[in-house]
mmCIF file with all atom_site columns, C-alpha atoms in Angstrom:
data_model
loop_
_atom_site.group_PDB
_atom_site.id
_atom_site.type_symbol
_atom_site.label_atom_id
_atom_site.label_alt_id
_atom_site.label_comp_id
_atom_site.label_asym_id
_atom_site.label_entity_id
_atom_site.label_seq_id
_atom_site.pdbx_PDB_ins_code
_atom_site.Cartn_x
_atom_site.Cartn_y
_atom_site.Cartn_z
_atom_site.occupancy
_atom_site.B_iso_or_equiv
_atom_site.pdbx_formal_charge
_atom_site.auth_seq_id
_atom_site.auth_comp_id
_atom_site.auth_asym_id
_atom_site.auth_atom_id
_atom_site.pdbx_PDB_model_num
ATOM 1  C CA . MET A 1 1  ? 29.522 110.655 158.213 1.00 72.00 ? 1  MET A CA 1
ATOM 2  C CA . THR A 1 2  ? 32.074 110.328 155.867 1.00 87.00 ? 2  THR A CA 1
ATOM 3  C CA . PRO A 1 3  ? 34.782 108.021 155.994 1.00 84.00 ? 3  PRO A CA 1
ATOM 4  C CA . ARG A 1 4  ? 37.612 110.069 156.801 1.00 84.00 ? 4  ARG A CA 1
ATOM 5  C CA . LEU A 1 5  ? 35.773 111.784 159.590 1.00 88.00 ? 5  LEU A CA 1
ATOM 6  C CA . THR A 1 6  ? 35.458 108.037 161.128 1.00 89.00 ? 6  THR A CA 1
ATOM 7  C CA . GLY A 1 7  ? 39.317 107.131 160.469 1.00 87.00 ? 7  GLY A CA 1
ATOM 8  C CA . ALA A 1 8  ? 40.329 110.119 162.488 1.00 87.00 ? 8  ALA A CA 1
ATOM 9  C CA . LEU A 1 9  ? 37.804 109.640 164.873 1.00 91.00 ? 9  LEU A CA 1
ATOM 10 C CA . LEU A 1 10 ? 38.915 105.896 165.181 1.00 90.00 ? 10 LEU A CA 1
ATOM 11 C CA . GLN A 1 11 ? 42.810 107.098 165.284 1.00 90.00 ? 11 GLN A CA 1
ATOM 12 C CA . LEU A 1 12 ? 41.979 109.386 168.059 1.00 90.00 ? 12 LEU A CA 1
ATOM 13 C CA . ALA A 1 13 ? 39.874 106.889 170.043 1.00 92.00 ? 13 ALA A CA 1
ATOM 14 C CA . LEU A 1 14 ? 43.422 104.646 169.519 1.00 90.00 ? 14 LEU A CA 1
ATOM 15 C CA . LEU A 1 15 ? 45.193 107.436 171.533 1.00 90.00 ? 15 LEU A CA 1
ATOM 16 C CA . VAL A 1 16 ? 41.999 108.463 174.087 1.00 92.00 ? 16 VAL A CA 1
ATOM 17 C CA . ILE A 1 17 ? 41.747 104.754 174.781 1.00 92.00 ? 17 ILE A CA 1
ATOM 18 C CA . GLY A 1 18 ? 45.351 103.225 174.195 1.00 91.00 ? 18 GLY A CA 1
ATOM 19 C CA . ILE A 1 19 ? 47.305 105.363 176.683 1.00 89.00 ? 19 ILE A CA 1
ATOM 20 C CA . PRO A 1 20 ? 45.542 105.088 180.037 1.00 91.00 ? 20 PRO A CA 1
ATOM 21 C CA . VAL A 1 21 ? 45.381 101.095 179.143 1.00 90.00 ? 21 VAL A CA 1
ATOM 22 C CA . VAL A 1 22 ? 48.801 100.877 178.729 1.00 88.00 ? 22 VAL A CA 1
ATOM 23 C CA . TYR A 1 23 ? 49.192 102.664 182.121 1.00 88.00 ? 23 TYR A CA 1
ATOM 24 C CA . LEU A 1 24 ? 47.355 100.428 183.916 1.00 87.00 ? 24 LEU A CA 1
ATOM 25 C CA . VAL A 1 25 ? 48.710 96.955  182.333 1.00 84.00 ? 25 VAL A CA 1
ATOM 26 C CA . ALA A 1 26 ? 52.447 97.814  181.796 1.00 81.00 ? 26 ALA A CA 1
ATOM 27 C CA . PHE A 1 27 ? 53.804 100.044 184.767 1.00 80.00 ? 27 PHE A CA 1
ATOM 28 C CA . PRO A 1 28 ? 52.732 98.062  187.567 1.00 80.00 ? 28 PRO A CA 1
ATOM 29 C CA . PHE A 1 29 ? 54.621 95.306  186.422 1.00 75.00 ? 29 PHE A CA 1
ATOM 30 C CA . GLY A 1 30 ? 58.066 97.445  186.538 1.00 76.00 ? 30 GLY A CA 1
ATOM 31 C CA . LEU A 1 31 ? 60.165 97.182  183.059 1.00 76.00 ? 31 LEU A CA 1
ATOM 32 C CA . THR A 1 32 ? 59.764 93.727  181.436 1.00 78.00 ? 32 THR A CA 1
ATOM 33 C CA . ALA A 1 33 ? 59.326 92.274  178.040 1.00 76.00 ? 33 ALA A CA 1
ATOM 34 C CA . LYS A 1 34 ? 55.502 91.779  179.325 1.00 79.00 ? 34 LYS A CA 1
ATOM 35 C CA . SER A 1 35 ? 55.489 95.395  180.598 1.00 82.00 ? 35 SER A CA 1
ATOM 36 C CA . LEU A 1 36 ? 57.125 96.559  176.915 1.00 87.00 ? 36 LEU A CA 1
ATOM 37 C CA . LEU A 1 37 ? 54.522 95.204  174.865 1.00 87.00 ? 37 LEU A CA 1
ATOM 38 C CA . PRO A 1 38 ? 51.558 97.245  175.226 1.00 89.00 ? 38 PRO A CA 1
ATOM 39 C CA . PRO A 1 39 ? 53.152 100.753 174.890 1.00 91.00 ? 39 PRO A CA 1
ATOM 40 C CA . LEU A 1 40 ? 55.304 99.124  171.668 1.00 90.00 ? 40 LEU A CA 1
ATOM 41 C CA . GLY A 1 41 ? 51.802 97.711  170.189 1.00 90.00 ? 41 GLY A CA 1
ATOM 42 C CA . LEU A 1 42 ? 50.170 101.543 170.829 1.00 90.00 ? 42 LEU A CA 1
ATOM 43 C CA . LEU A 1 43 ? 52.999 103.114 169.017 1.00 91.00 ? 43 LEU A CA 1
ATOM 44 C CA . ALA A 1 44 ? 53.073 100.135 166.264 1.00 91.00 ? 44 ALA A CA 1
ATOM 45 C CA . GLY A 1 45 ? 49.503 100.474 166.102 1.00 91.00 ? 45 GLY A CA 1
ATOM 46 C CA . LEU A 1 46 ? 49.801 104.156 165.150 1.00 89.00 ? 46 LEU A CA 1
ATOM 47 C CA . VAL A 1 47 ? 52.569 103.663 162.694 1.00 91.00 ? 47 VAL A CA 1
ATOM 48 C CA . VAL A 1 48 ? 50.602 100.986 160.746 1.00 90.00 ? 48 VAL A CA 1
ATOM 49 C CA . ALA A 1 49 ? 47.628 102.748 161.260 1.00 88.00 ? 49 ALA A CA 1
ATOM 50 C CA . GLY A 1 50 ? 49.402 105.666 159.279 1.00 86.00 ? 50 GLY A CA 1
ATOM 51 C CA . LEU A 1 51 ? 51.224 103.762 156.277 1.00 87.00 ? 51 LEU A CA 1
ATOM 52 C CA . VAL A 1 52 ? 48.130 101.759 155.614 1.00 87.00 ? 52 VAL A CA 1
ATOM 53 C CA . VAL A 1 53 ? 45.833 104.612 155.462 1.00 82.00 ? 53 VAL A CA 1
ATOM 54 C CA . LYS A 1 54 ? 48.743 106.431 152.749 1.00 80.00 ? 54 LYS A CA 1
ATOM 55 C CA . LYS A 1 55 ? 48.616 103.183 150.749 1.00 79.00 ? 55 LYS A CA 1
ATOM 56 C CA . THR A 1 56 ? 44.541 102.949 150.619 1.00 78.00 ? 56 THR A CA 1
ATOM 57 C CA . ASP A 1 57 ? 41.860 104.907 149.177 1.00 80.00 ? 57 ASP A CA 1
ATOM 58 C CA . GLN A 1 58 ? 39.829 103.589 152.249 1.00 83.00 ? 58 GLN A CA 1
ATOM 59 C CA . PRO A 1 59 ? 40.506 105.890 154.976 1.00 83.00 ? 59 PRO A CA 1
ATOM 60 C CA . VAL A 1 60 ? 39.050 103.949 157.829 1.00 86.00 ? 60 VAL A CA 1
ATOM 61 C CA . SER A 1 61 ? 41.161 100.596 157.465 1.00 88.00 ? 61 SER A CA 1
ATOM 62 C CA . GLY A 1 62 ? 44.022 102.542 158.410 1.00 86.00 ? 62 GLY A CA 1
ATOM 63 C CA . PRO A 1 63 ? 42.589 102.990 162.251 1.00 90.00 ? 63 PRO A CA 1
ATOM 64 C CA . LEU A 1 64 ? 41.343 99.820  162.206 1.00 90.00 ? 64 LEU A CA 1
ATOM 65 C CA . THR A 1 65 ? 44.635 97.915  161.387 1.00 90.00 ? 65 THR A CA 1
ATOM 66 C CA . GLY A 1 66 ? 45.957 100.435 164.272 1.00 91.00 ? 66 GLY A CA 1
ATOM 67 C CA . TRP A 1 67 ? 43.162 98.878  166.753 1.00 92.00 ? 67 TRP A CA 1
ATOM 68 C CA . LEU A 1 68 ? 44.034 94.942  165.956 1.00 93.00 ? 68 LEU A CA 1
ATOM 69 C CA . VAL A 1 69 ? 48.199 95.488  166.419 1.00 93.00 ? 69 VAL A CA 1
ATOM 70 C CA . PHE A 1 70 ? 47.337 97.172  169.533 1.00 92.00 ? 70 PHE A CA 1
ATOM 71 C CA . GLY A 1 71 ? 44.853 94.594  170.899 1.00 93.00 ? 71 GLY A CA 1
ATOM 72 C CA . ALA A 1 72 ? 47.284 91.678  169.097 1.00 93.00 ? 72 ALA A CA 1
ATOM 73 C CA . CYS A 1 73 ? 49.891 93.242  171.959 1.00 91.00 ? 73 CYS A CA 1
ATOM 74 C CA . LEU A 1 74 ? 47.525 93.299  175.002 1.00 90.00 ? 74 LEU A CA 1
ATOM 75 C CA . ALA A 1 75 ? 46.725 89.941  174.074 1.00 92.00 ? 75 ALA A CA 1
ATOM 76 C CA . LEU A 1 76 ? 49.990 88.402  173.934 1.00 91.00 ? 76 LEU A CA 1
ATOM 77 C CA . ALA A 1 77 ? 50.900 90.539  177.123 1.00 87.00 ? 77 ALA A CA 1
ATOM 78 C CA . PHE A 1 78 ? 48.063 88.936  178.871 1.00 86.00 ? 78 PHE A CA 1
ATOM 79 C CA . ALA A 1 79 ? 48.883 85.418  177.915 1.00 88.00 ? 79 ALA A CA 1
ATOM 80 C CA . LEU A 1 80 ? 52.421 85.803  179.034 1.00 80.00 ? 80 LEU A CA 1
#
């Protein structure tokens, strides 16, 4: 599999997995700082992934960084 295809699949997986996770984690708690972290993390992960993939020669590094940002925001939401 080419690196570009792998990167695109990782980016698509971030959306496909991230959106249901955001609904499951964030919205049952109402509008609080804790509930805003997962959707903001997903958005930040997508933006960061897009920026990183444009600045590097490795297409997979962008989506992996996006997953890292999203995971960090989820961990912070659970920690709070």
